mmCIF file of C-alpha atoms and ligand atoms in Angstrom:
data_model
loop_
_atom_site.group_PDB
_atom_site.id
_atom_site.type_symbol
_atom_site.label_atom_id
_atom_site.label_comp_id
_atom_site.label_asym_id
_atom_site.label_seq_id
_atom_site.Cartn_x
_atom_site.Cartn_y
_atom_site.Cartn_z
ATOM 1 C CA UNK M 1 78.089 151.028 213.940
ATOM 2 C CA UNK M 2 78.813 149.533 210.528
ATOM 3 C CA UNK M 3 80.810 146.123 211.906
ATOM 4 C CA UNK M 4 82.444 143.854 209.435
ATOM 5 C CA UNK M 5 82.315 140.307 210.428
ATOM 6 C CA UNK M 6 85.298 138.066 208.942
ATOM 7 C CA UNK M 7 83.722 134.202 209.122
ATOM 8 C CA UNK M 8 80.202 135.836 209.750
ATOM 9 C CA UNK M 9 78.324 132.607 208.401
ATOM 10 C CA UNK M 10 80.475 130.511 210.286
ATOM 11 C CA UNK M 11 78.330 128.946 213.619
ATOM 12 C CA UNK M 12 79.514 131.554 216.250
ATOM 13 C CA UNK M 13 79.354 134.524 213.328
ATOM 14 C CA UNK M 14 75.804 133.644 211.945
ATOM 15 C CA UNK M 15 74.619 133.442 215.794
ATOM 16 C CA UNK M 16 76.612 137.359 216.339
ATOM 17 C CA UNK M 17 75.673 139.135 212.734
ATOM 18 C CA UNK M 18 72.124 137.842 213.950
ATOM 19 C CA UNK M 19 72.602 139.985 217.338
ATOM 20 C CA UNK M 20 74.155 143.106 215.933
ATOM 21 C CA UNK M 21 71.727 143.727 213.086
ATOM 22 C CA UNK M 22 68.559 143.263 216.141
ATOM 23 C CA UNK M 23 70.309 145.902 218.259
ATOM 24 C CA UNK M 24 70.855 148.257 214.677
ATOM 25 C CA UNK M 25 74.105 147.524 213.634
ATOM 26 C CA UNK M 26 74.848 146.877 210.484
ATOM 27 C CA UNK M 27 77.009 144.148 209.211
ATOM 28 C CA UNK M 28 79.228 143.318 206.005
ATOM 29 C CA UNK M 29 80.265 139.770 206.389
ATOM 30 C CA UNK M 30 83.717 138.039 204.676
ATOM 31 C CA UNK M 31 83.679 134.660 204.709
ATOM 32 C CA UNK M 32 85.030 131.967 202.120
ATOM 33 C CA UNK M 33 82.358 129.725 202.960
ATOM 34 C CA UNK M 34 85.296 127.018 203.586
ATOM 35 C CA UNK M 35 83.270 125.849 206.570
ATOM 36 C CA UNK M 36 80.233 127.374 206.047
ATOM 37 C CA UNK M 37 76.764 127.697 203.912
ATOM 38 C CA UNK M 38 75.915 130.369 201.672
ATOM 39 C CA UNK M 39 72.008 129.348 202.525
ATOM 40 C CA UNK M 40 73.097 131.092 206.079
ATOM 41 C CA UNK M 41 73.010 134.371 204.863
ATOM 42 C CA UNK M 42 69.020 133.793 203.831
ATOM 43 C CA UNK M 43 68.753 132.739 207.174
ATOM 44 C CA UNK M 44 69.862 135.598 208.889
ATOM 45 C CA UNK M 45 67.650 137.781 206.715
ATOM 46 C CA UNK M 46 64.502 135.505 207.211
ATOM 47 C CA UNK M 47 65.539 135.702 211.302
ATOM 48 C CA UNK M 48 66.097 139.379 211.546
ATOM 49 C CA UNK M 49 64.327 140.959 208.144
ATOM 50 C CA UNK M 50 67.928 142.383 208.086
ATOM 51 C CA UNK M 51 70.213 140.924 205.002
ATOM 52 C CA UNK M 52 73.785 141.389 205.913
ATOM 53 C CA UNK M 53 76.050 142.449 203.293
ATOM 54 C CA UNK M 54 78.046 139.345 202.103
ATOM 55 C CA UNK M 55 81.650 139.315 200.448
ATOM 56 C CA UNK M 56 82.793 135.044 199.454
ATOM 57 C CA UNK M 57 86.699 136.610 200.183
ATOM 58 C CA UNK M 58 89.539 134.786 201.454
ATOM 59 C CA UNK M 59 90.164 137.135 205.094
ATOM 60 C CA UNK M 60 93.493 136.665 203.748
ATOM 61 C CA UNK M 61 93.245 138.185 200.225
ATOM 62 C CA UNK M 62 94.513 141.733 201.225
ATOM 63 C CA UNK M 63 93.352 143.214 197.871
ATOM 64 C CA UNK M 64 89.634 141.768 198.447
ATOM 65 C CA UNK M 65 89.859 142.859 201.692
ATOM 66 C CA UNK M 66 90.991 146.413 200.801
ATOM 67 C CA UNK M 67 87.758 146.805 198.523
ATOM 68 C CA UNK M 68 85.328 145.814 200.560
ATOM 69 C CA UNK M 69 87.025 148.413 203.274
ATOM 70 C CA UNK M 70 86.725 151.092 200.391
ATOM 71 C CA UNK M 71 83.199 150.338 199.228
ATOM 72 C CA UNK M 72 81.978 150.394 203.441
ATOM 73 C CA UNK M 73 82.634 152.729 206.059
ATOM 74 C CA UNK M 74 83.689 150.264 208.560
ATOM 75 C CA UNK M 75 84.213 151.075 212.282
ATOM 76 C CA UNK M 76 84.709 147.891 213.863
ATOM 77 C CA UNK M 77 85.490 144.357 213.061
ATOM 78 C CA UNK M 78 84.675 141.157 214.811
ATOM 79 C CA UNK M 79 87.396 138.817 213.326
ATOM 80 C CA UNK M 80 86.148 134.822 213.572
ATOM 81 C CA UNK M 81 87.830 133.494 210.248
ATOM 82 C CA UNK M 82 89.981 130.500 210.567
ATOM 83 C CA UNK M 83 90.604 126.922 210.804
ATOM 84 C CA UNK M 84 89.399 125.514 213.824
ATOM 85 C CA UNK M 85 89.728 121.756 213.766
ATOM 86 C CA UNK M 86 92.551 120.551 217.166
ATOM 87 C CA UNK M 87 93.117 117.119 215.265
ATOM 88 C CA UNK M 88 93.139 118.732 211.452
ATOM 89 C CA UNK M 89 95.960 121.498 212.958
ATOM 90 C CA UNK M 90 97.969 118.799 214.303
ATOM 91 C CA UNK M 91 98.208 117.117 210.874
ATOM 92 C CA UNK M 92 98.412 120.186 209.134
ATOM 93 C CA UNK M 93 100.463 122.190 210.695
ATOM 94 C CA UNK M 94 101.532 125.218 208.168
ATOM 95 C CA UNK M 95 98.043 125.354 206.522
ATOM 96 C CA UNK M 96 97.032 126.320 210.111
ATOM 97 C CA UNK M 97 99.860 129.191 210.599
ATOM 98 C CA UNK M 98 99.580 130.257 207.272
ATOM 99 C CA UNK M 99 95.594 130.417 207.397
ATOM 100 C CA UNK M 100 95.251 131.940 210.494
ATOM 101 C CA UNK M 101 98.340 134.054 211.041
ATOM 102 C CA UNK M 102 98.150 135.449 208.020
ATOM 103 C CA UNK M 103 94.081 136.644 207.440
ATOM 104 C CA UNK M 104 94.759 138.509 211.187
ATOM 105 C CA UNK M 105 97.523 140.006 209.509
ATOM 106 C CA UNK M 106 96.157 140.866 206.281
ATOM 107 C CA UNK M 107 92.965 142.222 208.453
ATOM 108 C CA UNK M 108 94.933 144.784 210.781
ATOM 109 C CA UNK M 109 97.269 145.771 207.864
ATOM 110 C CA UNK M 110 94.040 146.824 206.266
ATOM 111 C CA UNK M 111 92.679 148.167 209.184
ATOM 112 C CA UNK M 112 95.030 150.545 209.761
ATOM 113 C CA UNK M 113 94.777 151.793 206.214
ATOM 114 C CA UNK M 114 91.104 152.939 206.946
ATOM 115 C CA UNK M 115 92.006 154.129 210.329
ATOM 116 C CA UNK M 116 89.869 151.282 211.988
ATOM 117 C CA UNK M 117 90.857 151.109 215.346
ATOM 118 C CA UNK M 118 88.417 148.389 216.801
ATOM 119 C CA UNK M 119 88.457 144.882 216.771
ATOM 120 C CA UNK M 120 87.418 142.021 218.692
ATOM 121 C CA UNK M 121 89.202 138.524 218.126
ATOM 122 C CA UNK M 122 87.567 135.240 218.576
ATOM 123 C CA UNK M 123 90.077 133.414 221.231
ATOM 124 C CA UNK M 124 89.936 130.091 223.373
ATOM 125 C CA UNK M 125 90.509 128.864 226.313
ATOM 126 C CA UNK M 126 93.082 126.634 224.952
ATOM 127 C CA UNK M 127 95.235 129.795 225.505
ATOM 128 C CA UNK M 128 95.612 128.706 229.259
ATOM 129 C CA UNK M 129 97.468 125.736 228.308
ATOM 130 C CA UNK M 130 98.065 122.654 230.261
ATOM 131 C CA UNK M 131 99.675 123.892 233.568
ATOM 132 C CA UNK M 132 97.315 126.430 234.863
ATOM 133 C CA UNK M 133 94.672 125.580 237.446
ATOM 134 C CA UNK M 134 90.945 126.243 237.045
ATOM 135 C CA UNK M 135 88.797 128.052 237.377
ATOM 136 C CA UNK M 136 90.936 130.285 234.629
ATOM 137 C CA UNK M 137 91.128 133.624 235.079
ATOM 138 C CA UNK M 138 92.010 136.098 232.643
ATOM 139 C CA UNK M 139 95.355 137.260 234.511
ATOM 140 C CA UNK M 140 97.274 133.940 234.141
ATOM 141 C CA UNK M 141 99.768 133.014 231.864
ATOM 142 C CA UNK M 142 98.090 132.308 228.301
ATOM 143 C CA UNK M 143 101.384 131.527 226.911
ATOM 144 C CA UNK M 144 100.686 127.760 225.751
ATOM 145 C CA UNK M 145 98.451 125.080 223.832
ATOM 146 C CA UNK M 146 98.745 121.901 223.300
ATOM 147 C CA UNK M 147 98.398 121.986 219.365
ATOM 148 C CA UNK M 148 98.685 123.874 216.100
ATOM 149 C CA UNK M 149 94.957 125.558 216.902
ATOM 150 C CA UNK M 150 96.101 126.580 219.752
ATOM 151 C CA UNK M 151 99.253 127.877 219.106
ATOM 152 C CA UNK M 152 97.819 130.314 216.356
ATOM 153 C CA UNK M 153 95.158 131.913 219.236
ATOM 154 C CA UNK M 154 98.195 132.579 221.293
ATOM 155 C CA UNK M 155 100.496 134.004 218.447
ATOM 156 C CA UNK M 156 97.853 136.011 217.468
ATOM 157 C CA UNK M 157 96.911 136.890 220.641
ATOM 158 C CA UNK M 158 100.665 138.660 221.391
ATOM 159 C CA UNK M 159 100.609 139.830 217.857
ATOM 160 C CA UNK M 160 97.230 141.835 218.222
ATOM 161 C CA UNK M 161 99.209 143.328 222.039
ATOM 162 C CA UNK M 162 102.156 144.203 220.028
ATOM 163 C CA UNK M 163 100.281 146.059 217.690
ATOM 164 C CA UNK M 164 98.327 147.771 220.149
ATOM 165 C CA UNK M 165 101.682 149.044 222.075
ATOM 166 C CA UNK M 166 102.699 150.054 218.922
ATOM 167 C CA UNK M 167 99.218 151.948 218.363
ATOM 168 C CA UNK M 168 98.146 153.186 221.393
ATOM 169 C CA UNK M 169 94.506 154.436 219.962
ATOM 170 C CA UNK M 170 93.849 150.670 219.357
ATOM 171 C CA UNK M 171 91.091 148.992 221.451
ATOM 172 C CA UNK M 172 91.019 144.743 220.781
ATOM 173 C CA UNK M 173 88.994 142.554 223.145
ATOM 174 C CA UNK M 174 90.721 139.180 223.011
ATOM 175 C CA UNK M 175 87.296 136.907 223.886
ATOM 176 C CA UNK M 176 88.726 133.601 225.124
ATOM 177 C CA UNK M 177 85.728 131.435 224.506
ATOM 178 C CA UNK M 178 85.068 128.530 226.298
ATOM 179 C CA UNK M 179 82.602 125.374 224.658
ATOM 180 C CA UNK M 180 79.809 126.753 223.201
ATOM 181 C CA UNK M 181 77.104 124.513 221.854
ATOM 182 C CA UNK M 182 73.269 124.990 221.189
ATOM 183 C CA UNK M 183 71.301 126.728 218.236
ATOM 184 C CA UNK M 184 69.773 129.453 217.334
ATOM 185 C CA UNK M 185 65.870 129.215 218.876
ATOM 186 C CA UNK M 186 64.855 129.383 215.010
ATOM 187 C CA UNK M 187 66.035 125.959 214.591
ATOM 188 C CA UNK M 188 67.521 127.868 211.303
ATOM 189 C CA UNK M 189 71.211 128.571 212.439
ATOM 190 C CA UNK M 190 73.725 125.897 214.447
ATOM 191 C CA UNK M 191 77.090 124.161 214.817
ATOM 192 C CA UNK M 192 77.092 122.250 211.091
ATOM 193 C CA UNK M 193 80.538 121.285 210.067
ATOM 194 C CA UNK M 194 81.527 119.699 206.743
ATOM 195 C CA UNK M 195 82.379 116.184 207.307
ATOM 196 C CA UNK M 196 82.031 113.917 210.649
ATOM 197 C CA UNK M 197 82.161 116.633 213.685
ATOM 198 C CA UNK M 198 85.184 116.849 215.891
ATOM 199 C CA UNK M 199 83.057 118.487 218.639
ATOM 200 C CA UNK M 200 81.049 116.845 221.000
ATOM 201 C CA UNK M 201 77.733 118.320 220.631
ATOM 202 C CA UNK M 202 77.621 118.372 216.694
ATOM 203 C CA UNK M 203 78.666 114.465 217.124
ATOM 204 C CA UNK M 204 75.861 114.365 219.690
ATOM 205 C CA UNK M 205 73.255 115.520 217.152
ATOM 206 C CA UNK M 206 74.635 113.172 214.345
ATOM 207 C CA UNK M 207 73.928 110.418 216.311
ATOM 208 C CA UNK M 208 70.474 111.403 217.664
ATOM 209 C CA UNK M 209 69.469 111.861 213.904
ATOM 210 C CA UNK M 210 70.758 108.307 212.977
ATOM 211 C CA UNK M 211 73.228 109.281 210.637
ATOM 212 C CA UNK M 212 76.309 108.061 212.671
ATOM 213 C CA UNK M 213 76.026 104.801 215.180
ATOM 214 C CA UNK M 214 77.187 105.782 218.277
ATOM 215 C CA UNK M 215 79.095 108.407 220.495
ATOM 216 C CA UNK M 216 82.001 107.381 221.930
ATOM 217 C CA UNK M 217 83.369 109.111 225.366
ATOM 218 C CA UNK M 218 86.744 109.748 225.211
ATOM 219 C CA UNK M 219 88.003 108.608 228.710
ATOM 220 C CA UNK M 220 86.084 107.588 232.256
ATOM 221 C CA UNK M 221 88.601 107.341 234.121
ATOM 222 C CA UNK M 222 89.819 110.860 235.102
ATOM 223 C CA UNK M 223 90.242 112.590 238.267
ATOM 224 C CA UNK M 224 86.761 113.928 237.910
ATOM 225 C CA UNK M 225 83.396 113.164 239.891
ATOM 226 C CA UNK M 226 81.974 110.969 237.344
ATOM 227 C CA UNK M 227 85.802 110.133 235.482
ATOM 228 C CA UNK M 228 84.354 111.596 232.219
ATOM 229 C CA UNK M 229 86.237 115.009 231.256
ATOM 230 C CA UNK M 230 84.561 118.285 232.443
ATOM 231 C CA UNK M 231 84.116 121.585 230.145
ATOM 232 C CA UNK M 232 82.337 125.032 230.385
ATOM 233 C CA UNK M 233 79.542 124.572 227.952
ATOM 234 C CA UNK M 234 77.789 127.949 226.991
ATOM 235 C CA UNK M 235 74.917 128.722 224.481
ATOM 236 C CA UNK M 236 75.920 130.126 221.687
ATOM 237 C CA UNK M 237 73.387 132.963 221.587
ATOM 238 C CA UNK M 238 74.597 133.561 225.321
ATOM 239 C CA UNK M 239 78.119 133.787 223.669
ATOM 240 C CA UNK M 240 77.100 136.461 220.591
ATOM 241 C CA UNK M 241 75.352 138.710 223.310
ATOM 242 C CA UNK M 242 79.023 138.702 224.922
ATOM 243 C CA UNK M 243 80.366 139.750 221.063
ATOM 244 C CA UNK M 244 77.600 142.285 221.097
ATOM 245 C CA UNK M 245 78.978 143.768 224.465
ATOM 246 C CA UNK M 246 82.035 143.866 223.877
ATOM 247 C CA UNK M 247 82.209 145.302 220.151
ATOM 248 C CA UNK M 248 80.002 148.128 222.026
ATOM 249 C CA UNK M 249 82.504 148.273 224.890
ATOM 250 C CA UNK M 250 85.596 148.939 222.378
ATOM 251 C CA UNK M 251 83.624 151.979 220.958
ATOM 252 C CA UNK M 252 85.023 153.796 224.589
ATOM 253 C CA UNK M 253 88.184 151.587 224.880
ATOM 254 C CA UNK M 254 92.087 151.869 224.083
ATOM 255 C CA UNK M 255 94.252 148.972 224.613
ATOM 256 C CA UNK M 256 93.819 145.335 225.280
ATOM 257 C CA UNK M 257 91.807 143.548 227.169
ATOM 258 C CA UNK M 258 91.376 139.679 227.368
ATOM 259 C CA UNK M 259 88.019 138.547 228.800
ATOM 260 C CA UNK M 260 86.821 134.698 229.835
ATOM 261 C CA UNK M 261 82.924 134.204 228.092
ATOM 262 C CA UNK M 262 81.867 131.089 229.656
ATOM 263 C CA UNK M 263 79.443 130.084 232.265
ATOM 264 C CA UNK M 264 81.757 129.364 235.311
ATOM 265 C CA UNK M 265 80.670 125.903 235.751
ATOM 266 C CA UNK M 266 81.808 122.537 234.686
ATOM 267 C CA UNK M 267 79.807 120.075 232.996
ATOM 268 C CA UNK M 268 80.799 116.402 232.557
ATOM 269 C CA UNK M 269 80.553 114.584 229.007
ATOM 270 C CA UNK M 270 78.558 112.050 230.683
ATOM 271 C CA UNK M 271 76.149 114.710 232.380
ATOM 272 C CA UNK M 272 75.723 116.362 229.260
ATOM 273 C CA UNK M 273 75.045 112.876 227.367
ATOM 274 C CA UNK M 274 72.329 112.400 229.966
ATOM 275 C CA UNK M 275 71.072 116.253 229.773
ATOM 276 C CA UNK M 276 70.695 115.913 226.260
ATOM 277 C CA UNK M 277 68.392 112.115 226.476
ATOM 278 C CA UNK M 278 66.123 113.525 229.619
ATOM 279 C CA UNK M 279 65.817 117.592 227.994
ATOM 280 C CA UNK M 280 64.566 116.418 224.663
ATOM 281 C CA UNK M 281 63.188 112.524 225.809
ATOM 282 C CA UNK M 282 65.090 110.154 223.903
ATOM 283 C CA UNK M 283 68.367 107.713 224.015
ATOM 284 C CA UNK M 284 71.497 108.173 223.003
ATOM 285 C CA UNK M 285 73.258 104.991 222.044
ATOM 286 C CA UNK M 286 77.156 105.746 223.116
ATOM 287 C CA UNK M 287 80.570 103.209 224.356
ATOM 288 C CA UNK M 288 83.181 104.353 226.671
ATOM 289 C CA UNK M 289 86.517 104.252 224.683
ATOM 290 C CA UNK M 290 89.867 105.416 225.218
ATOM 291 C CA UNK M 291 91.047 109.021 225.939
ATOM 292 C CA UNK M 292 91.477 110.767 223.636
ATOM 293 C CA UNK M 293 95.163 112.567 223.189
ATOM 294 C CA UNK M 294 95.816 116.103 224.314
ATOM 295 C CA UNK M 295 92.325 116.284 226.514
ATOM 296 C CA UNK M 296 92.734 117.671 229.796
ATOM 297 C CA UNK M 297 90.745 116.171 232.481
ATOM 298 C CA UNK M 298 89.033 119.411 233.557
ATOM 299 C CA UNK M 299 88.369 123.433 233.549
ATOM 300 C CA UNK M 300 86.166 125.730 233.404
ATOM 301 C CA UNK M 301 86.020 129.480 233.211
ATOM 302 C CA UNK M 302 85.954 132.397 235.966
ATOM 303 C CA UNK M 303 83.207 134.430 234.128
ATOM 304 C CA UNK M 304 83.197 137.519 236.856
ATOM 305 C CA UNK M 305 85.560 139.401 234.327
ATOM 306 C CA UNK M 306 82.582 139.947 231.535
ATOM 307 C CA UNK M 307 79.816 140.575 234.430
ATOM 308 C CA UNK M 308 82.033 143.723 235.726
ATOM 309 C CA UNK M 309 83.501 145.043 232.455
ATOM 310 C CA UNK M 310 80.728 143.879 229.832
ATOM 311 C CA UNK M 311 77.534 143.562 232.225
ATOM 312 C CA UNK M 312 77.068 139.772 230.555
ATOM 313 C CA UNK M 313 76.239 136.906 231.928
ATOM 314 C CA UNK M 314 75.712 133.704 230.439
ATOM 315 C CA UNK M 315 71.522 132.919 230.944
ATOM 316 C CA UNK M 316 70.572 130.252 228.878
ATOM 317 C CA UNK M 317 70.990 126.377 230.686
ATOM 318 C CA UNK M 318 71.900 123.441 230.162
ATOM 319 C CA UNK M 319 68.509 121.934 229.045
ATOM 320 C CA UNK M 320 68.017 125.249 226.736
ATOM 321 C CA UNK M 321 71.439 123.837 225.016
ATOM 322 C CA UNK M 322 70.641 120.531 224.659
ATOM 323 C CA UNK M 323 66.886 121.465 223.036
ATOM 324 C CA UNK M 324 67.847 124.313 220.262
ATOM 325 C CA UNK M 325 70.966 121.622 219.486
ATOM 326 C CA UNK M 326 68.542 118.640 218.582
ATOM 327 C CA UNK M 327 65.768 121.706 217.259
ATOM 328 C CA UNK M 328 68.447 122.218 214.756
ATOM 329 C CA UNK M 329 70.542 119.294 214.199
ATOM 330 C CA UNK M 330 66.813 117.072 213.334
ATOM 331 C CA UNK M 331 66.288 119.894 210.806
ATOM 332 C CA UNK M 332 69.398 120.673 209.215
ATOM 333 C CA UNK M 333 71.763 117.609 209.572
HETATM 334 N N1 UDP X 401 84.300 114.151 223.524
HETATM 335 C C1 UDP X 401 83.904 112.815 223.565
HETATM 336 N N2 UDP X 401 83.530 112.220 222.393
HETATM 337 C C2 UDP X 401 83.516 112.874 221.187
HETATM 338 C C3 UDP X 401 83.919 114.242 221.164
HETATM 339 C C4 UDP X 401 84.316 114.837 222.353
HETATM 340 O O1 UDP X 401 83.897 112.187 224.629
HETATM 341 O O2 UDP X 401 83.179 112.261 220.168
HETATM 342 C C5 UDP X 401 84.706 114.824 224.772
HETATM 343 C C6 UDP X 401 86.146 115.307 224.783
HETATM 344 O O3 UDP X 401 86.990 114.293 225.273
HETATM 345 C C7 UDP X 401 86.060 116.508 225.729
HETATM 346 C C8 UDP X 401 84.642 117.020 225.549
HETATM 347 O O4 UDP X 401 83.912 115.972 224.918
HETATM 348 O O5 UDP X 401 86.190 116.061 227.062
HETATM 349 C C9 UDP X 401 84.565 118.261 224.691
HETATM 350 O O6 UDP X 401 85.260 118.023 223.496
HETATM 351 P P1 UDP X 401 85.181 119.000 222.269
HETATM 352 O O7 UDP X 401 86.011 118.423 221.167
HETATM 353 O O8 UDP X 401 83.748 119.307 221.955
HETATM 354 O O9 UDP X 401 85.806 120.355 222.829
HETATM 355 P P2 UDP X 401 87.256 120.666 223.488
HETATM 356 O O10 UDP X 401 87.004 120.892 224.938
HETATM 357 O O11 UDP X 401 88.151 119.520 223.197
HETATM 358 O O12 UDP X 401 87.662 121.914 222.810
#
């Protein structure tokens, strides 16, 4: 299939151009290279001997857009682009609805210009909200976040449902994602935001590579085993395959269908802290501080969803994380 990928140098798009083109795809990527390298698209050539096509358009720039559908025959898109930052979106607000809303828009209006009827959106788990109780499955409400981010995954998640009961031949997979860290085995593609991470991984690898002092973990004292918050971490080459499978499932598919890609399990911030020293034999130096606002204390996804409909499963553990993370952060940050 010929598969544009909007944000396809981003960390999650680099990692999923990089599977498409090695199971003969090919790929056009759109990206404004607001959060993300140019150097990336080198990358992905030197990884796969593949070089993507590349577009530097704003997802939201209908007329760009509109040419680059016109120059390519595309048949599917895998839609990443937009701001992703929880504490940015609570402080900018409209630059997050405007950004985000408004690319998906712009994207399906041109879709359905060129008759593309395939797409698969890059959700979250933050779509679950604060009241529902993990494991998540895919058939509870995901009505709710907790901020801006959030809020735009679940607009856009009932606008892509309206538009598909509008347009019955349309097929979108809404992938709620769960926390995916780790790097590409290359060392040459990974989680490398402008400016001091939000995340906890990329803020792991700063600190490992001495260019910020210490972690701190936000919170011991939850309701958890350990009182440090629990997440479903997943590799992010684990998490392309699942963009892989289902871009391939839509090919056969009408309608909407939201699917959990994580690993089922929760992992602490104080178990992955300790994963990462022991997996690649060093010490982190890190403080407990406060919590930090909005966190909830737990969850985790129910993955059986993707094993029945997609045949994926997440394979890659913990310690494979925590390596390819420091392989790329020591090289790259
Ligand atoms: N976290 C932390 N210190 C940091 C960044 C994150 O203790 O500097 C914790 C955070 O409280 C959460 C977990 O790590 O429990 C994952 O946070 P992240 O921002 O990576 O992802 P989120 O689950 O919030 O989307």
């Amino acid at each position: 299939m010929n598969i544009l990928v909007t944000g396809g140098a981003g960390y999650i798009g680099s990692h999923t151009v990089v599977e498409l083109l090695k199971n003969g795809h090919n790929t056009i990527i759109v990206d404004d290279l607001s959060n993300a390298k140019e150097e990336v698209i080198e990358r992905i050539e030197h990884i796969t001997g593949k070089r993507p096509y590349f577009y530097k358009i704003d997802c939201a720039d209908k007329a760009a857009l509109d040419a680059v559908f016109e120059k390519h025959s595309v048949d599917a898109v895998i839609h990443f682009a937009g701001y992703k930052a929880v504490g940015e979106s609570v402080k900018k607000p409209l630059q997050y609805y405007r950004n985000n809303i408004d690319s998906t828009l712009s994207l399906v209006e041109v879709m359905e210009k060129y008759q593309c009827t395939k797409l698969v959106f890059s959700s979250s788990a933050t779509v679950y909200g604060p009241n529902n109780p993990y494991p998540y499955k895919e058939d509870m409400p995901a009505i709710q976040s907790t901020n801006p981010y959030g809020w735009t995954k679940v607009m856009i998640e009932r606008i892509l449902t309206d538009y598909t009961t509008a347009h019955p031949e349309f097929s979108v997979i809404l992938l709620r994602y769960f926390n995916p860290i780790g790097a590409h085995e290359s060392g040459l593609l990974g989680d490398d935001p402008n400016g001091i991470p939000n995340n906890l991984m990329p803020y792991i690898g700063k600190v490992a590579a001495g260019q910020l002092d210490h972690l701190t973990i936000f919170g011991n004292d939850y309701d958890t085993p350990d009182g440090t918050c629990q997440r479903d971490y997943l590799h992010v080459v684990d998490l392309a395959i699942g963009h892989l499978k289902a871009i391939e499932y839509a090919e056969n598919h009408t309608g909407v269908e939201a699917i959990n890609l994580g690993t089922g399990t929760g992992i602490s911030v104080q178990d992955l802290v300790n994963a990462f020293e022991s997996a690649n034999n060093l010490k982190l130096s890190y403080v407990i501080g406060p919590r930090r606002d909005g966190d909830l204390p737990a969850f985790w996804a129910d993955a059986t969803k993707a094993k029945n409909l997609l045949g994926w499963k997440a394979v890659h553990t913990l310690e494979d994380m925590c390596k390819s993370s420091w392989n790329f952060a020591k090289n790259f940050q």
